[in-house]
Short mmCIF file of C-alpha atoms in Angstrom, two decimals:
data_model
loop_
_atom_site.label_atom_id
_atom_site.label_comp_id
_atom_site.label_asym_id
_atom_site.label_seq_id
_atom_site.Cartn_x
_atom_site.Cartn_y
_atom_site.Cartn_z
CA ILE A 1 21.89 3.60 18.17
CA ALA A 2 19.88 6.46 16.64
CA GLY A 3 22.26 6.64 13.71
CA THR A 4 22.12 2.91 13.06
CA ALA A 5 18.32 2.96 13.34
CA ALA A 6 18.28 5.77 10.76
CA LEU A 7 20.46 3.67 8.44
CA LEU A 8 18.11 0.71 8.89
CA ILE A 9 15.06 2.84 8.03
CA TRP A 10 16.78 4.29 4.96
CA ALA A 11 18.04 0.88 3.79
CA VAL A 12 14.54 -0.63 3.95
CA ARG A 13 13.22 2.35 1.99
CA LEU A 14 16.02 1.93 -0.56
CA VAL A 15 14.94 -1.63 -1.28
CA ARG A 16 11.28 -0.62 -1.57
CA THR A 17 12.13 2.28 -3.89
CA GLY A 18 14.12 -0.06 -6.16
CA VAL A 19 11.22 -2.49 -6.42
CA GLU A 20 8.68 0.29 -7.06
CA ARG A 21 10.79 1.92 -9.78
CA GLY A 22 11.85 -1.24 -11.54
CA PHE A 23 8.99 -3.68 -11.09
CA ALA A 24 5.86 -1.66 -10.31
CA ALA A 25 4.09 -2.69 -13.54
CA PRO A 26 4.42 -6.49 -12.98
CA LEU A 27 3.36 -6.04 -9.36
CA ARG A 28 0.25 -4.13 -10.41
CA PHE A 29 -0.54 -6.83 -12.98
CA TRP A 30 -0.22 -9.64 -10.42
CA LEU A 31 -2.31 -7.81 -7.84
CA ARG A 32 -5.05 -6.89 -10.31
CA HIS A 33 -5.31 -10.42 -11.72
CA SER A 34 -5.30 -12.22 -8.37
CA ALA A 35 -9.03 -11.86 -7.81
CA LYS A 36 -9.97 -15.33 -9.08
CA ASN A 37 -9.86 -16.93 -5.63
CA ARG A 38 -9.01 -15.88 -2.10
CA LEU A 39 -5.98 -18.14 -1.71
CA LEU A 40 -4.36 -16.73 -4.85
CA ALA A 41 -5.13 -13.18 -3.71
CA ALA A 42 -3.56 -13.80 -0.28
CA VAL A 43 -0.46 -15.41 -1.80
CA THR A 44 -0.11 -12.54 -4.27
CA GLY A 45 -0.37 -10.00 -1.46
CA MET A 46 2.25 -11.89 0.52
CA GLY A 47 4.62 -11.97 -2.46
CA ALA A 48 4.11 -8.27 -3.15
CA ALA A 49 4.89 -7.40 0.49
CA VAL A 50 8.06 -9.51 0.37
CA PHE A 51 9.24 -7.66 -2.75
CA LEU A 52 8.26 -4.21 -1.48
CA GLN A 53 9.25 -4.95 2.14
CA SER A 54 6.13 -3.06 3.16
CA SER A 55 2.53 -4.08 3.64
CA THR A 56 1.67 -0.36 3.65
CA ALA A 57 2.90 0.04 0.07
CA VAL A 58 0.75 -2.93 -0.96
CA ALA A 59 -2.25 -1.38 0.81
CA VAL A 60 -1.85 1.88 -1.12
CA LEU A 61 -1.54 0.02 -4.45
CA VAL A 62 -4.58 -2.15 -3.80
CA SER A 63 -6.53 0.89 -2.60
CA ASN A 64 -6.12 2.44 -6.05
CA PHE A 65 -7.42 -0.74 -7.72
CA VAL A 66 -10.46 -0.90 -5.44
CA ALA A 67 -11.18 2.80 -5.99
CA LYS A 68 -11.22 2.27 -9.77
CA GLY A 69 -13.40 -0.84 -9.52
CA GLY A 70 -10.69 -3.22 -10.79
CA VAL A 71 -10.65 -5.20 -7.53
CA ALA A 72 -13.56 -5.91 -5.19
CA THR A 73 -13.33 -4.72 -1.59
CA ALA A 74 -13.37 -8.28 -0.22
CA VAL A 75 -10.55 -9.31 -2.57
CA GLY A 76 -8.58 -6.21 -1.57
CA LEU A 77 -8.91 -7.13 2.11
CA THR A 78 -7.71 -10.66 1.30
CA ILE A 79 -4.64 -9.23 -0.43
CA LEU A 80 -3.92 -7.03 2.60
CA LEU A 81 -4.11 -9.99 4.99
CA GLY A 82 -1.61 -11.81 2.79
CA ALA A 83 0.58 -8.69 2.68
CA ASP A 84 0.69 -8.59 6.49
CA VAL A 85 2.02 -12.15 6.48
CA GLY A 86 4.52 -11.16 3.76
CA SER A 87 5.91 -8.30 5.87
CA ALA A 88 6.45 -10.80 8.71
CA VAL A 89 8.27 -13.16 6.33
CA VAL A 90 10.54 -10.26 5.31
CA THR A 91 11.68 -9.77 8.89
CA GLN A 92 12.48 -13.49 9.15
CA LEU A 93 14.64 -13.29 6.02
CA LEU A 94 16.44 -10.10 7.06
CA MET A 95 17.39 -11.46 10.49
CA VAL A 96 19.60 -14.15 8.90
CA ARG A 97 23.17 -13.52 10.09
CA GLN A 98 25.54 -14.31 7.23
CA PRO A 99 28.49 -11.86 7.27
CA ILE A 100 29.68 -13.01 3.85
CA LEU A 101 26.43 -11.71 2.35
CA ILE A 102 27.31 -8.07 3.05
CA PRO A 103 30.39 -7.71 0.80
CA ILE A 104 28.84 -9.89 -1.91
CA LEU A 105 25.61 -7.87 -1.99
CA LEU A 106 27.50 -4.57 -1.95
CA LEU A 107 29.81 -5.65 -4.76
CA LEU A 108 26.99 -6.96 -6.95
CA GLY A 109 24.67 -4.08 -6.11
CA VAL A 110 27.11 -1.31 -6.97
CA ALA A 111 28.33 -3.10 -10.11
CA VAL A 112 24.81 -3.67 -11.44
CA PHE A 113 23.68 -0.15 -10.57
CA GLN A 114 26.65 1.42 -12.35
CA ARG A 115 26.53 -0.70 -15.51
CA ALA A 116 22.91 -1.72 -16.08
CA ASN A 117 20.07 0.31 -17.57
CA GLY A 118 16.32 0.52 -17.00
CA SER A 119 14.74 -1.86 -14.52
CA ASN A 120 17.94 -3.91 -14.30
CA ARG A 121 19.61 -0.89 -12.71
CA GLN A 122 17.06 -1.05 -9.91
CA VAL A 123 18.27 -4.59 -9.11
CA GLY A 124 21.53 -2.99 -8.07
CA ARG A 125 19.64 -0.56 -5.84
CA ILE A 126 17.77 -3.46 -4.21
CA LEU A 127 20.95 -5.48 -3.57
CA THR A 128 22.71 -2.46 -2.11
CA GLY A 129 19.72 -1.76 0.13
CA LEU A 130 19.71 -5.34 1.41
CA ALA A 131 23.42 -5.12 2.19
CA LEU A 132 22.86 -1.91 4.14
CA VAL A 133 20.04 -3.55 6.11
CA PHE A 134 22.49 -6.24 7.27
CA VAL A 135 25.14 -3.60 7.98
CA SER A 136 22.73 -1.55 10.09
CA LEU A 137 21.65 -4.62 12.09
CA ASN A 138 25.30 -5.47 12.84
CA MET A 139 25.89 -1.85 13.89
CA ILE A 140 22.87 -1.98 16.20
CA ARG A 141 24.24 -5.14 17.83
CA ALA A 142 27.59 -3.46 18.37
CA ALA A 143 26.09 -0.20 19.64
CA THR A 144 23.76 -1.85 22.16
CA GLY A 145 26.49 -4.01 23.69
CA PRO A 146 27.58 -1.42 26.31
CA LEU A 147 23.97 -0.83 27.35
CA MET A 148 23.64 -4.32 28.81
CA ALA A 149 25.71 -3.35 31.88
CA ASN A 150 24.18 0.11 32.34
CA PRO A 151 21.97 0.25 35.47
CA GLY A 152 19.78 3.01 34.06
CA THR A 153 19.07 1.02 30.91
CA GLN A 154 18.30 -2.08 32.93
CA THR A 155 15.81 -0.14 35.07
CA VAL A 156 13.99 1.33 32.05
CA MET A 157 13.85 -1.95 30.17
CA ALA A 158 12.70 -3.85 33.24
CA TYR A 159 9.86 -1.35 33.59
CA LEU A 160 8.84 -1.92 29.95
CA GLY A 161 8.90 -5.65 30.61
CA SER A 162 6.36 -5.18 33.42
CA ASP A 163 4.25 -2.51 31.68
CA LEU A 164 3.33 -4.04 28.33
CA LEU A 165 0.73 -1.34 27.58
CA THR A 166 3.45 1.33 27.54
CA ALA A 167 5.66 -0.93 25.43
CA PHE A 168 2.77 -1.48 23.01
CA ILE A 169 2.14 2.26 22.66
CA LEU A 170 5.87 2.96 22.15
CA GLY A 171 6.04 0.29 19.46
CA ALA A 172 3.02 1.70 17.63
CA GLY A 173 4.38 5.24 17.90
CA PHE A 174 7.83 4.30 16.63
CA ALA A 175 6.39 2.42 13.62
CA TRP A 176 4.24 5.47 12.85
CA VAL A 177 7.17 7.90 13.11
CA VAL A 178 9.49 5.87 10.84
CA HIS A 179 6.60 4.85 8.55
CA SER A 180 7.92 1.29 8.37
CA SER A 181 6.72 -1.57 10.54
CA VAL A 182 9.45 -3.80 9.07
CA ALA A 183 12.23 -1.48 10.27
CA ALA A 184 10.55 -1.15 13.67
CA VAL A 185 10.24 -4.93 14.12
CA LEU A 186 13.87 -5.50 13.10
CA LEU A 187 15.02 -2.94 15.65
CA PHE A 188 12.94 -4.43 18.49
CA VAL A 189 14.08 -7.98 17.70
CA THR A 190 17.72 -6.91 17.63
CA LEU A 191 17.37 -5.20 21.02
CA ALA A 192 15.80 -8.37 22.42
CA ALA A 193 18.62 -10.49 20.96
CA GLN A 194 21.16 -8.28 22.76
CA ALA A 195 19.29 -8.78 26.06
CA VAL A 196 18.64 -5.04 26.20
CA LEU A 197 14.87 -5.45 25.86
CA PRO A 198 12.94 -8.16 27.78
CA VAL A 199 11.09 -10.59 25.52
CA PRO A 200 7.56 -9.64 26.73
CA ALA A 201 8.33 -5.96 26.10
CA SER A 202 9.83 -6.75 22.68
CA VAL A 203 6.77 -8.77 21.66
CA ALA A 204 4.43 -6.03 22.92
CA MET A 205 6.34 -3.42 20.90
CA ILE A 206 6.22 -5.66 17.83
CA LEU A 207 2.46 -6.01 18.25
CA GLY A 208 2.25 -2.25 18.63
CA ALA A 209 4.20 -1.89 15.37
CA ASN A 210 1.48 -3.96 13.68
CA LEU A 211 -1.10 -1.41 14.83
CA GLY A 212 1.17 1.45 13.75
CA GLY A 213 1.68 -0.10 10.31
CA ALA A 214 -2.06 -0.50 9.76
CA LEU A 215 -2.63 3.07 10.94
CA ILE A 216 -0.13 4.41 8.38
CA ALA A 217 -2.16 2.92 5.53
CA TYR A 218 -5.37 4.34 7.02
CA VAL A 219 -3.99 7.89 7.14
CA LEU A 220 -2.47 7.66 3.65
CA THR A 221 -5.85 6.71 2.15
CA LEU A 222 -8.07 9.21 3.99
CA SER A 223 -8.81 11.01 0.72
CA ALA A 224 -9.52 7.79 -1.21
CA PRO A 225 -13.06 6.77 -2.25
CA LEU A 226 -15.18 5.11 0.40
CA SER A 227 -14.99 1.67 -1.29
CA SER A 228 -11.23 1.46 -0.80
CA ARG A 229 -11.31 3.00 2.70
CA ARG A 230 -13.60 0.19 3.88
CA MET A 231 -10.85 -2.31 3.06
CA ILE A 232 -8.23 -0.29 4.93
CA VAL A 233 -10.50 0.16 7.95
CA ALA A 234 -11.22 -3.58 8.05
CA ASN A 235 -7.51 -4.34 8.02
CA LEU A 236 -6.91 -1.74 10.75
CA VAL A 237 -9.61 -3.26 12.95
CA LEU A 238 -8.37 -6.81 12.42
CA ARG A 239 -4.66 -6.12 12.74
CA GLY A 240 -4.86 -3.46 15.44
CA GLY A 241 -7.62 -5.13 17.42
CA GLY A 242 -5.90 -8.49 17.19
CA ALA A 243 -2.61 -6.96 18.38
CA ILE A 244 -4.33 -5.43 21.41
CA LEU A 245 -5.98 -8.74 22.34
CA VAL A 246 -2.72 -10.70 21.99
CA THR A 247 -0.90 -8.12 24.12
CA ILE A 248 -3.49 -8.61 26.86
CA LEU A 249 -3.08 -12.39 26.52
CA ILE A 250 0.71 -12.17 26.84
CA SER A 251 0.37 -9.90 29.85
CA ALA A 252 -1.73 -12.58 31.56
CA MET A 253 0.24 -15.61 30.30
CA PRO A 254 3.86 -14.61 29.53
CA ASP A 255 5.00 -18.25 29.59
CA LEU A 256 3.38 -18.74 26.17
CA LEU A 257 6.36 -16.97 24.60
CA HIS A 258 8.70 -19.82 25.53
CA ARG A 259 6.91 -22.00 22.99
CA LEU A 260 7.92 -19.72 20.12
CA GLY A 261 11.64 -20.48 20.17
CA PRO A 262 14.73 -21.19 22.27
CA THR A 263 16.22 -17.67 22.22
CA PRO A 264 14.83 -14.18 22.93
CA ALA A 265 15.40 -13.12 19.32
CA ARG A 266 13.64 -16.18 17.94
CA GLN A 267 10.71 -15.78 20.35
CA SER A 268 10.30 -12.14 19.38
CA ILE A 269 10.48 -12.54 15.64
CA ASN A 270 8.39 -15.72 15.60
CA SER A 271 5.65 -13.92 17.53
CA HIS A 272 5.37 -11.46 14.63
CA LEU A 273 5.01 -14.21 12.04
CA VAL A 274 2.66 -16.35 14.12
CA PHE A 275 0.41 -13.39 14.90
CA ASN A 276 -0.05 -12.34 11.27
CA LEU A 277 -0.34 -15.90 10.02
CA VAL A 278 -3.00 -16.87 12.57
CA LEU A 279 -4.85 -13.61 11.94
CA ALA A 280 -4.93 -14.30 8.19
CA VAL A 281 -6.11 -17.90 8.64
CA ILE A 282 -8.91 -16.86 11.01
CA ALA A 283 -10.05 -13.81 9.04
CA LEU A 284 -9.87 -15.09 5.44
CA PRO A 285 -13.12 -17.12 5.57
CA PHE A 286 -14.99 -14.06 6.85
CA VAL A 287 -13.73 -11.28 4.56
CA GLY A 288 -17.08 -11.21 2.74
CA VAL A 289 -19.00 -10.83 5.99
CA LEU A 290 -16.61 -8.14 7.22
CA THR A 291 -16.87 -6.07 4.04
CA SER A 292 -20.67 -6.38 4.06
CA LEU A 293 -20.76 -5.21 7.67
CA LEU A 294 -18.51 -2.24 6.90
CA THR A 295 -20.68 -1.36 3.91
CA ARG A 296 -23.58 -0.96 6.33
CA LEU A 297 -21.50 0.98 8.84
CA MET A 298 -19.89 3.14 6.12
CA PRO A 299 -22.67 3.61 3.52
CA ASP A 300 -22.05 5.36 0.23
CA THR A 301 -23.12 8.97 -0.05
CA ALA A 302 -25.37 10.10 -2.86
CA PHE A 303 -22.40 11.50 -4.79
CA GLU A 304 -20.31 8.35 -4.40
CA ASP A 305 -23.20 6.19 -5.49
CA ASN A 306 -22.99 7.96 -8.84
CA PRO A 307 -19.40 9.21 -9.30
CA LEU A 308 -20.22 10.20 -12.86
CA LEU A 309 -22.10 13.28 -11.67
CA ALA A 310 -19.53 16.04 -12.02
CA VAL A 311 -19.39 19.66 -13.06
CA THR A 312 -18.72 19.97 -16.78
CA ALA A 313 -15.57 21.74 -17.96
CA LEU A 314 -17.44 23.27 -20.91
CA ASP A 315 -17.70 26.86 -19.73
CA PRO A 316 -20.21 28.82 -21.88
CA ASN A 317 -18.57 32.10 -20.81
CA ALA A 318 -15.37 31.02 -22.60
CA LEU A 319 -16.98 30.90 -26.05
CA GLU A 320 -15.84 34.47 -26.70
CA ARG A 321 -12.23 33.54 -25.90
CA PRO A 322 -11.09 30.79 -28.34
CA GLN A 323 -7.94 29.80 -26.44
CA ARG A 324 -9.80 29.31 -23.17
CA GLY A 325 -12.73 27.61 -24.91
CA LEU A 326 -10.45 25.05 -26.57
CA ASP A 327 -8.77 24.40 -23.21
CA CYS A 328 -12.20 23.75 -21.69
CA ALA A 329 -12.99 21.25 -24.45
CA ALA A 330 -9.64 19.51 -23.91
CA ARG A 331 -10.34 19.15 -20.18
CA GLU A 332 -13.77 17.71 -20.92
CA LEU A 333 -12.17 15.15 -23.27
CA LEU A 334 -9.75 14.19 -20.52
CA GLY A 335 -12.73 13.55 -18.23
CA MET A 336 -14.29 11.41 -20.96
CA GLY A 337 -11.13 9.34 -21.14
CA GLN A 338 -11.12 8.76 -17.39
CA LYS A 339 -14.74 7.63 -17.45
CA ILE A 340 -14.06 5.28 -20.36
CA GLU A 341 -11.13 3.78 -18.45
CA HIS A 342 -13.31 3.29 -15.37
CA MET A 343 -16.01 1.63 -17.47
CA LEU A 344 -13.55 -0.78 -19.10
CA ILE A 345 -12.10 -1.74 -15.70
CA LEU A 346 -15.61 -2.64 -14.51
CA VAL A 347 -16.26 -4.78 -17.59
CA GLU A 348 -13.47 -7.31 -17.06
CA PRO A 349 -14.77 -8.97 -13.83
CA LEU A 350 -18.18 -9.58 -15.48
CA TYR A 351 -16.62 -12.23 -17.74
CA ASP A 352 -15.94 -14.33 -14.62
CA THR A 353 -18.92 -13.42 -12.42
CA TRP A 354 -22.03 -11.59 -13.60
CA ASN A 355 -23.10 -8.66 -11.47
CA SER A 356 -26.31 -6.88 -12.40
CA ALA A 357 -25.48 -3.77 -10.38
CA ALA A 358 -22.09 -3.45 -12.07
CA ALA A 359 -23.69 -3.97 -15.48
CA LYS A 360 -26.19 -1.20 -14.76
CA THR A 361 -23.36 1.10 -13.70
CA ILE A 362 -21.55 0.38 -16.98
CA GLY A 363 -24.70 1.15 -18.92
CA ASP A 364 -25.12 4.44 -17.07
CA GLN A 365 -21.49 5.31 -17.76
CA ASP A 366 -21.93 4.56 -21.45
CA ALA A 367 -24.92 6.89 -21.63
CA THR A 368 -23.01 9.60 -19.78
CA ILE A 369 -20.02 9.29 -22.14
CA LYS A 370 -22.28 9.56 -25.19
CA GLN A 371 -23.84 12.70 -23.76
CA MET A 372 -20.41 14.18 -23.08
CA HIS A 373 -19.38 13.39 -26.66
CA LEU A 374 -22.45 15.23 -28.00
CA ASP A 375 -21.87 18.19 -25.66
CA VAL A 376 -18.24 18.54 -26.79
CA LYS A 377 -19.21 18.55 -30.47
CA LEU A 378 -21.94 21.16 -29.89
CA TYR A 379 -19.55 23.27 -27.81
CA LEU A 380 -16.89 23.18 -30.54
CA ALA A 381 -19.52 24.06 -33.14
CA LYS A 382 -20.61 27.09 -31.11
CA LEU A 383 -16.98 28.05 -30.67
CA GLY A 384 -16.49 27.90 -34.43
CA GLN A 385 -19.37 30.30 -34.99
CA THR A 386 -17.39 33.03 -33.24
CA GLY A 387 -14.73 32.86 -35.93
CA LEU A 388 -11.45 30.99 -35.41
CA ASP A 389 -8.10 31.64 -37.04
CA GLU A 390 -6.25 28.84 -38.83
CA GLU A 391 -4.38 27.54 -35.78
CA PHE A 392 -7.42 27.51 -33.49
CA GLY A 393 -9.55 25.98 -36.25
CA ARG A 394 -7.06 23.14 -36.72
CA ARG A 395 -7.01 22.48 -32.98
CA SER A 396 -10.79 22.49 -32.86
CA MET A 397 -10.91 19.84 -35.63
CA GLU A 398 -8.36 17.72 -33.71
CA LEU A 399 -10.45 17.84 -30.55
CA ALA A 400 -13.59 16.93 -32.48
CA SER A 401 -11.74 14.00 -34.04
CA ILE A 402 -10.51 12.80 -30.63
CA SER A 403 -14.04 13.03 -29.26
CA SER A 404 -15.41 10.90 -32.12
CA SER A 405 -12.72 8.25 -31.78
#
């Protein structure tokens, strides 16, 4: 069982890696240009999670956009809610039992991977990964068969069925360890389908996996700017808090699960989809209120209010050492380029909705960039006064030209 679970985890990662390597640019484009309305943003997030088979990967991508100002925090949270629904849709698709799919996907996947080039080669990786997901699920079904008659297994699983809090914690912990809520949910549903895991325990572990998946994104973005962390924290509170409340509800009213499907597997997997879908529908109208509340609870620091304040790379002590001085000027130019990129990203949303605060920030950035340009030229002029040989002089002229352009 451990070996088949490892294959499942690796297969899901293989699919995600293929999508990231072959189609990362289109995904970034769709996510960045989905800010026109909330419904489009949610649908885009759902589609991205289906392709990446991971809402965590979508969260990290969107976090980068929010940090750079290309996507507003409220829009980012909307995308994440859609991504949570998308990860639930993925589990529905991967639980389809069609044995003929395995050899077809393997044949096509290996053939495409061996013969294609560029992004088309990654299609082969994706198809092979999907085939291995189905293989691992079949192996789990075969491996868990003997456990059904084992008294020890029945005792442990019966205990989990009566102690949903422990099941919830185990589900969250397993999703955290494997860093994939999709793989965790597929494993729990398969165990429920084999009658190894009681349905209430399976659903509690699936809900725990939702908390674990949201916690992964939170930890991965701890070093991100505060604007993007607010979005991740909001998603963690919604998804994790909602999972805890639903677990308490199921503990009090376990008969509700019978309405989700005729079989244990269907009840388990449908609970995952229904939970994320209902959560998205309830939370979407209030994403603006939630982000405003988190802005008050997580206020910007003085430095983050003005991220342009930074230590200059133009070291006056390096003027006597031409090589080091030119390296300092090059690093300062790199910082100029990053600030120009950030300014241009902030400009685009103003064509749709005017924001006076954003416009002021752009103006401040423009003034800062002009000052940096002047400082670089003066620094290079001082460096030239020390006497440069032909090679250093040519490099100094190139840096001055880059600064002017």
